[in-house]
CSV table of C-alpha atoms in Angstrom, one decimal:
chain,number,residue,atom,x,y,z
J,15,MET,CA,1.0,27.6,12.5
J,16,PRO,CA,0.9,29.5,9.3
J,17,VAL,CA,1.8,27.7,5.9
J,18,THR,CA,5.4,27.7,5.6
J,19,ILE,CA,7.6,28.4,2.4
J,20,LYS,CA,11.0,26.4,2.8
J,21,SER,CA,14.1,27.9,2.3
J,22,ALA,CA,16.8,26.4,-0.2
J,23,ARG,CA,18.3,24.9,2.8
J,24,GLU,CA,15.3,23.3,4.2
J,25,ILE,CA,14.4,21.9,0.8
J,26,GLU,CA,17.7,20.2,0.6
J,27,LEU,CA,17.1,18.5,3.9
J,28,MET,CA,13.7,17.4,2.9
J,29,ARG,CA,14.8,15.9,-0.1
J,30,ALA,CA,17.4,13.9,1.7
J,31,ALA,CA,14.7,12.7,4.2
J,32,GLY,CA,12.3,11.9,1.3
J,33,LYS,CA,15.1,9.8,-0.4
J,34,ILE,CA,15.9,8.0,2.8
J,35,LEU,CA,12.0,7.3,3.2
J,36,GLY,CA,11.7,6.2,-0.2
J,37,LYS,CA,14.5,3.6,0.3
J,38,ALA,CA,13.1,2.4,3.4
J,39,HIS,CA,9.6,1.9,1.9
J,40,GLN,CA,11.1,0.0,-1.1
J,41,ASP,CA,13.3,-2.1,1.1
J,42,LEU,CA,10.6,-3.0,3.7
J,43,GLY,CA,8.0,-3.7,1.1
J,44,LYS,CA,10.3,-6.4,-0.3
J,45,GLU,CA,10.4,-8.0,3.1
J,46,LEU,CA,7.0,-8.6,3.5
J,47,LYS,CA,5.7,-12.3,3.4
J,48,PRO,CA,3.0,-14.6,4.7
J,49,GLY,CA,3.7,-15.5,8.4
J,50,MET,CA,5.1,-12.4,9.5
J,51,THR,CA,3.7,-10.4,12.3
J,52,THR,CA,2.8,-6.9,12.2
J,53,LEU,CA,5.4,-6.3,15.1
J,54,GLU,CA,8.2,-7.9,13.1
J,55,ILE,CA,7.2,-5.5,10.3
J,56,ASP,CA,7.5,-2.5,12.6
J,57,ARG,CA,11.0,-3.7,14.0
J,58,LEU,CA,12.3,-4.2,10.5
J,59,GLY,CA,11.2,-0.8,9.5
J,60,GLU,CA,12.5,1.0,12.7
J,61,GLU,CA,16.0,-0.7,11.9
J,62,MET,CA,16.0,0.5,8.4
J,63,ILE,CA,15.1,4.1,9.4
J,64,ARG,CA,17.7,4.3,12.1
J,65,SER,CA,20.3,2.7,9.9
J,66,TYR,CA,20.3,5.8,7.9
J,67,GLY,CA,20.9,7.8,10.6
J,68,CYS,CA,17.2,9.2,11.0
J,69,ILE,CA,14.6,9.0,13.5
J,70,PRO,CA,11.3,7.4,13.2
J,71,SER,CA,8.7,10.3,12.9
J,72,PHE,CA,5.9,8.2,14.3
J,73,LYS,CA,7.5,6.5,17.5
J,74,ASN,CA,5.9,7.9,20.5
J,75,TYR,CA,4.2,10.7,18.4
J,76,GLN,CA,1.0,11.7,20.4
J,77,GLY,CA,1.5,8.6,22.2
J,78,PHE,CA,1.5,6.1,19.1
J,79,PRO,CA,3.7,3.2,20.3
J,80,ALA,CA,5.5,2.1,17.0
J,81,SER,CA,7.5,3.4,14.1
J,82,VAL,CA,5.5,2.0,11.3
J,83,CYS,CA,1.6,2.2,11.0
J,84,VAL,CA,0.7,-1.4,9.7
J,85,SER,CA,-2.8,-1.5,8.4
J,86,VAL,CA,-4.3,-4.8,7.1
J,87,ASN,CA,-7.3,-5.3,4.8
J,88,ASP,CA,-10.2,-3.3,6.2
J,89,GLU,CA,-7.7,-1.0,8.3
J,90,VAL,CA,-7.6,2.4,6.8
J,91,VAL,CA,-4.7,3.9,8.8
J,92,HIS,CA,-2.8,3.6,12.1
J,93,GLY,CA,-2.7,0.0,12.7
J,94,ILE,CA,-0.7,-0.7,15.7
J,95,PRO,CA,1.8,-3.5,15.3
J,96,ASP,CA,1.1,-6.5,17.4
J,97,LYS,CA,3.2,-9.7,18.0
J,98,LYS,CA,-0.2,-11.9,17.6
J,99,ARG,CA,-1.2,-10.2,14.4
J,100,VAL,CA,-0.1,-12.4,11.5
J,101,ILE,CA,-0.3,-11.4,7.8
J,102,GLN,CA,-1.6,-14.1,5.4
J,103,GLU,CA,-1.6,-14.8,1.8
J,104,GLY,CA,-3.9,-12.6,0.1
J,105,ASP,CA,-3.9,-9.9,2.8
J,106,ILE,CA,-3.4,-6.2,1.6
J,107,VAL,CA,-1.1,-4.3,4.0
J,108,SER,CA,-0.7,-0.5,4.2
J,109,LEU,CA,2.8,0.6,5.5
J,110,ASP,CA,2.5,4.3,6.7
J,111,MET,CA,6.0,5.8,8.1
J,112,GLY,CA,7.9,8.9,8.4
J,113,VAL,CA,11.5,9.8,9.2
J,114,ILE,CA,13.3,12.7,10.6
J,115,TYR,CA,16.5,13.9,9.0
J,116,LYS,CA,18.3,16.7,10.8
J,117,GLY,CA,15.0,18.1,12.1
J,118,TYR,CA,13.0,17.7,8.9
J,119,HIS,CA,10.1,15.2,8.3
J,120,SER,CA,9.0,13.0,5.2
J,121,ASP,CA,6.0,11.0,5.3
J,122,ALA,CA,4.7,8.3,2.8
J,123,ALA,CA,2.6,5.3,2.6
J,124,ARG,CA,2.4,2.3,0.3
J,125,THR,CA,-0.2,-0.5,0.1
J,126,HIS,CA,1.3,-4.0,-0.8
J,127,GLY,CA,-0.3,-7.4,-1.7
J,128,ILE,CA,0.9,-10.3,0.3
J,129,GLY,CA,1.4,-13.2,-2.3
J,130,GLU,CA,-1.5,-13.7,-4.8
J,131,ILE,CA,-4.2,-11.3,-3.9
J,132,SER,CA,-7.6,-10.9,-5.7
J,133,LYS,CA,-8.1,-8.9,-8.9
J,134,ALA,CA,-10.4,-6.5,-6.8
J,135,ALA,CA,-7.5,-5.9,-4.3
J,136,ALA,CA,-5.1,-5.4,-7.0
J,137,ASN,CA,-7.4,-2.9,-8.7
J,138,LEU,CA,-8.2,-1.0,-5.4
J,139,ILE,CA,-4.3,-0.6,-4.8
J,140,ARG,CA,-3.5,0.5,-8.4
J,141,ARG,CA,-6.4,2.9,-8.4
J,142,THR,CA,-5.5,4.5,-5.2
J,143,ARG,CA,-2.0,5.2,-6.3
J,144,GLU,CA,-3.5,6.9,-9.7
J,145,SER,CA,-5.7,9.0,-7.5
J,146,PHE,CA,-2.6,10.6,-6.0
J,147,PHE,CA,-1.1,11.3,-9.5
J,148,GLU,CA,-4.4,12.7,-10.6
J,149,GLY,CA,-4.4,14.9,-7.7
J,150,ILE,CA,-0.9,16.2,-7.9
J,151,ARG,CA,-1.4,17.3,-11.6
J,152,TYR,CA,-2.8,20.5,-9.8
J,153,ALA,CA,0.0,20.5,-7.3
J,154,CYS,CA,1.7,23.5,-9.2
J,155,ALA,CA,2.5,27.1,-8.4
J,156,GLY,CA,-0.8,29.2,-9.0
J,157,CYS,CA,-3.4,26.3,-8.6
J,158,HIS,CA,-5.5,26.1,-5.8
J,159,LEU,CA,-5.0,23.5,-2.8
J,160,HIS,CA,-8.7,22.0,-3.5
J,161,GLN,CA,-8.0,21.3,-7.1
J,162,ILE,CA,-5.9,18.5,-5.7
J,163,SER,CA,-8.5,17.3,-3.5
J,164,ALA,CA,-11.3,17.5,-6.3
J,165,ALA,CA,-9.0,15.5,-8.8
J,166,VAL,CA,-8.4,12.7,-6.3
J,167,ASN,CA,-12.1,12.4,-5.5
J,168,ALA,CA,-13.2,12.4,-9.0
J,169,HIS,CA,-10.8,9.5,-9.8
J,170,ALA,CA,-12.1,7.5,-6.9
J,171,ASP,CA,-15.6,8.4,-8.1
J,172,ARG,CA,-14.9,7.2,-11.6
J,173,CYS,CA,-13.7,3.8,-10.3
J,174,GLY,CA,-16.7,3.3,-7.9
J,175,TYR,CA,-14.7,3.5,-4.6
J,176,GLY,CA,-15.4,5.6,-1.5
J,177,VAL,CA,-13.2,8.3,-0.3
J,178,VAL,CA,-12.4,8.7,3.5
J,179,ARG,CA,-13.4,12.0,4.6
J,180,ASP,CA,-12.6,11.8,8.4
J,181,LEU,CA,-8.7,12.0,7.7
J,182,VAL,CA,-6.6,14.2,5.4
J,183,GLY,CA,-3.2,15.1,4.1
J,184,HIS,CA,-1.1,17.8,5.6
J,185,GLY,CA,1.6,20.2,5.4
J,186,ILE,CA,5.0,19.0,6.6
J,187,GLY,CA,8.4,20.3,7.3
J,188,SER,CA,10.1,20.8,10.7
J,189,HIS,CA,7.0,19.4,12.1
J,190,LEU,CA,5.2,16.1,11.0
J,191,HIS,CA,1.8,17.8,10.8
J,192,GLU,CA,1.7,21.5,9.5
J,193,GLU,CA,-0.8,23.9,7.7
J,194,PRO,CA,-2.5,23.4,5.5
J,195,GLU,CA,-4.9,20.2,5.6
J,196,VAL,CA,-4.9,18.7,2.3
J,197,PRO,CA,-8.5,16.7,1.8
J,198,ASN,CA,-8.9,14.0,-0.7
J,199,PHE,CA,-12.6,15.0,-1.2
J,200,TYR,CA,-14.5,17.9,-3.0
J,201,LYS,CA,-14.6,21.3,-1.1
J,202,ARG,CA,-16.7,24.1,-2.0
J,203,THR,CA,-13.8,26.6,-1.3
J,204,ARG,CA,-10.7,26.7,-3.6
J,205,GLY,CA,-8.3,26.6,-0.8
J,206,ILE,CA,-5.0,28.6,-0.6
J,207,ARG,CA,-3.0,29.3,-3.8
J,208,LEU,CA,-0.1,27.1,-4.0
J,209,ARG,CA,3.4,28.9,-4.0
J,210,PRO,CA,7.0,27.4,-4.9
J,211,GLY,CA,8.5,26.1,-1.6
J,212,MET,CA,5.4,24.5,0.1
J,213,THR,CA,5.7,21.1,1.0
J,214,LEU,CA,2.8,18.8,1.2
J,215,ALA,CA,2.0,15.3,2.3
J,216,VAL,CA,-0.7,14.2,-0.2
J,217,GLU,CA,-2.3,10.9,0.8
J,218,PRO,CA,-5.4,9.5,-0.9
J,219,MET,CA,-7.2,6.7,1.5
J,220,ILE,CA,-9.5,5.0,-0.7
J,221,ASN,CA,-12.0,2.3,0.2
J,222,GLU,CA,-13.7,-0.5,-1.7
J,223,GLY,CA,-16.9,0.2,-0.4
J,224,THR,CA,-18.1,3.1,1.6
J,225,GLY,CA,-15.9,5.9,2.4
J,226,ASP,CA,-17.4,5.8,6.1
J,227,VAL,CA,-14.8,4.7,8.9
J,228,LYS,CA,-14.9,3.9,12.5
J,229,TRP,CA,-12.1,4.0,15.3
J,230,LEU,CA,-11.4,1.0,17.1
J,231,GLU,CA,-11.2,0.9,21.0
J,232,ASN,CA,-7.4,1.6,21.0
J,233,ASN,CA,-8.3,5.0,19.6
J,234,TRP,CA,-5.8,4.8,17.0
J,235,THR,CA,-6.8,2.3,14.3
J,236,VAL,CA,-9.3,3.4,11.6
J,237,VAL,CA,-11.3,0.7,9.8
J,238,THR,CA,-13.9,0.8,7.1
J,239,ALA,CA,-17.5,0.8,8.4
J,240,ASP,CA,-18.4,-1.9,6.1
J,241,HIS,CA,-15.1,-3.9,6.7
J,242,LYS,CA,-14.4,-3.9,2.9
J,243,LEU,CA,-10.8,-3.2,1.8
J,244,SER,CA,-8.9,0.0,2.1
J,245,ALA,CA,-5.7,1.2,0.4
J,246,HIS,CA,-3.4,4.2,1.1
J,247,TYR,CA,-0.7,5.9,-1.1
J,248,GLU,CA,1.1,9.0,0.1
J,249,ASN,CA,4.1,10.9,-0.6
J,250,THR,CA,5.7,14.1,0.6
J,251,ILE,CA,5.7,16.5,-2.5
J,252,LEU,CA,7.4,20.0,-3.1
J,253,ILE,CA,5.6,22.7,-4.9
J,254,THR,CA,7.8,24.2,-7.7
J,255,LYS,CA,7.5,26.6,-10.6
J,256,GLY,CA,6.8,23.7,-12.7
J,257,LYS,CA,5.4,20.0,-12.0
J,258,PRO,CA,5.6,18.9,-8.4
J,259,GLU,CA,8.8,17.2,-7.1
J,260,ILE,CA,8.0,13.9,-5.3
J,261,LEU,CA,10.3,13.7,-2.5
J,262,SER,CA,9.8,10.1,-1.3
J,263,ILE,CA,9.1,8.5,-4.6
J,264,THR,CA,11.1,4.9,-4.7
J,265,GLU,CA,13.7,4.1,-7.4
J,266,ASP,CA,11.4,1.1,-8.4
J,267,GLU,CA,8.6,3.5,-9.0
J,268,ILE,CA,10.7,5.7,-11.2
J,269,ALA,CA,12.1,2.7,-13.1
J,270,GLU,CA,8.6,1.5,-13.9
J,271,GLY,CA,7.5,4.8,-15.3
J,272,ILE,CA,5.1,5.8,-12.6
J,273,TRP,CA,5.2,9.3,-13.8
J,274,ASN,CA,3.1,8.3,-16.7
J,275,VAL,CA,0.3,7.8,-14.3
J,276,GLY,CA,-2.0,10.6,-14.2
J,277,GLY,CA,-0.5,12.5,-17.0
J,278,MET,CA,2.4,13.7,-15.3
J,279,ALA,CA,4.9,12.9,-17.8
């Protein structure tokens, strides 16, 4: 599938999908507390998505059994919700979910601390989010795709973290996964030149230790090879003639001045 340039109508539909997804992330994040099961989190997330007239992007996608990927501590992505998996005080929990609105997708992820978390865990979450904003400084028409990748990688390196290389971001639109792939790590090539109307899911996955990962026996859940913590921050973005538009940003993030992170103001 070639890289698609979205029409004005498609962009409006993706804006709507992103706004709904941002709201769902904001509301679901506020519901997290010690003692919840990851299956409860998934059910809440699905209810929220459907309450807005959307379909969960992930439900049954390539066989994935849930609407929300709920990944805890050393789980990088694709944690499968389970009625026996209980989140605890001090855990960090990554929620990755998507919505389909009138045939168009939005995809986003956030990592949350449960109750009081360690300083190291809080730093990892913050730095992972920062790496996203460092990357999208280059998500502008005329820049090249792998400038985003290099900037994400550089920020993680400065912080002493490992960047996951086995998983990447992606284009998005009428399909959940479209061209191009969006790596979070240095590439020798420059990648495609970015053009207004491209829509991308940029999603740094940053590990406290090594960037190496392994897959669990369920063939979905990815964990850090050294079992140290991992954090995930993702948004669906639109390339414009100026700075990128973050379609899935939450109202709380806007209120806290998140645009100042990574020099985007």
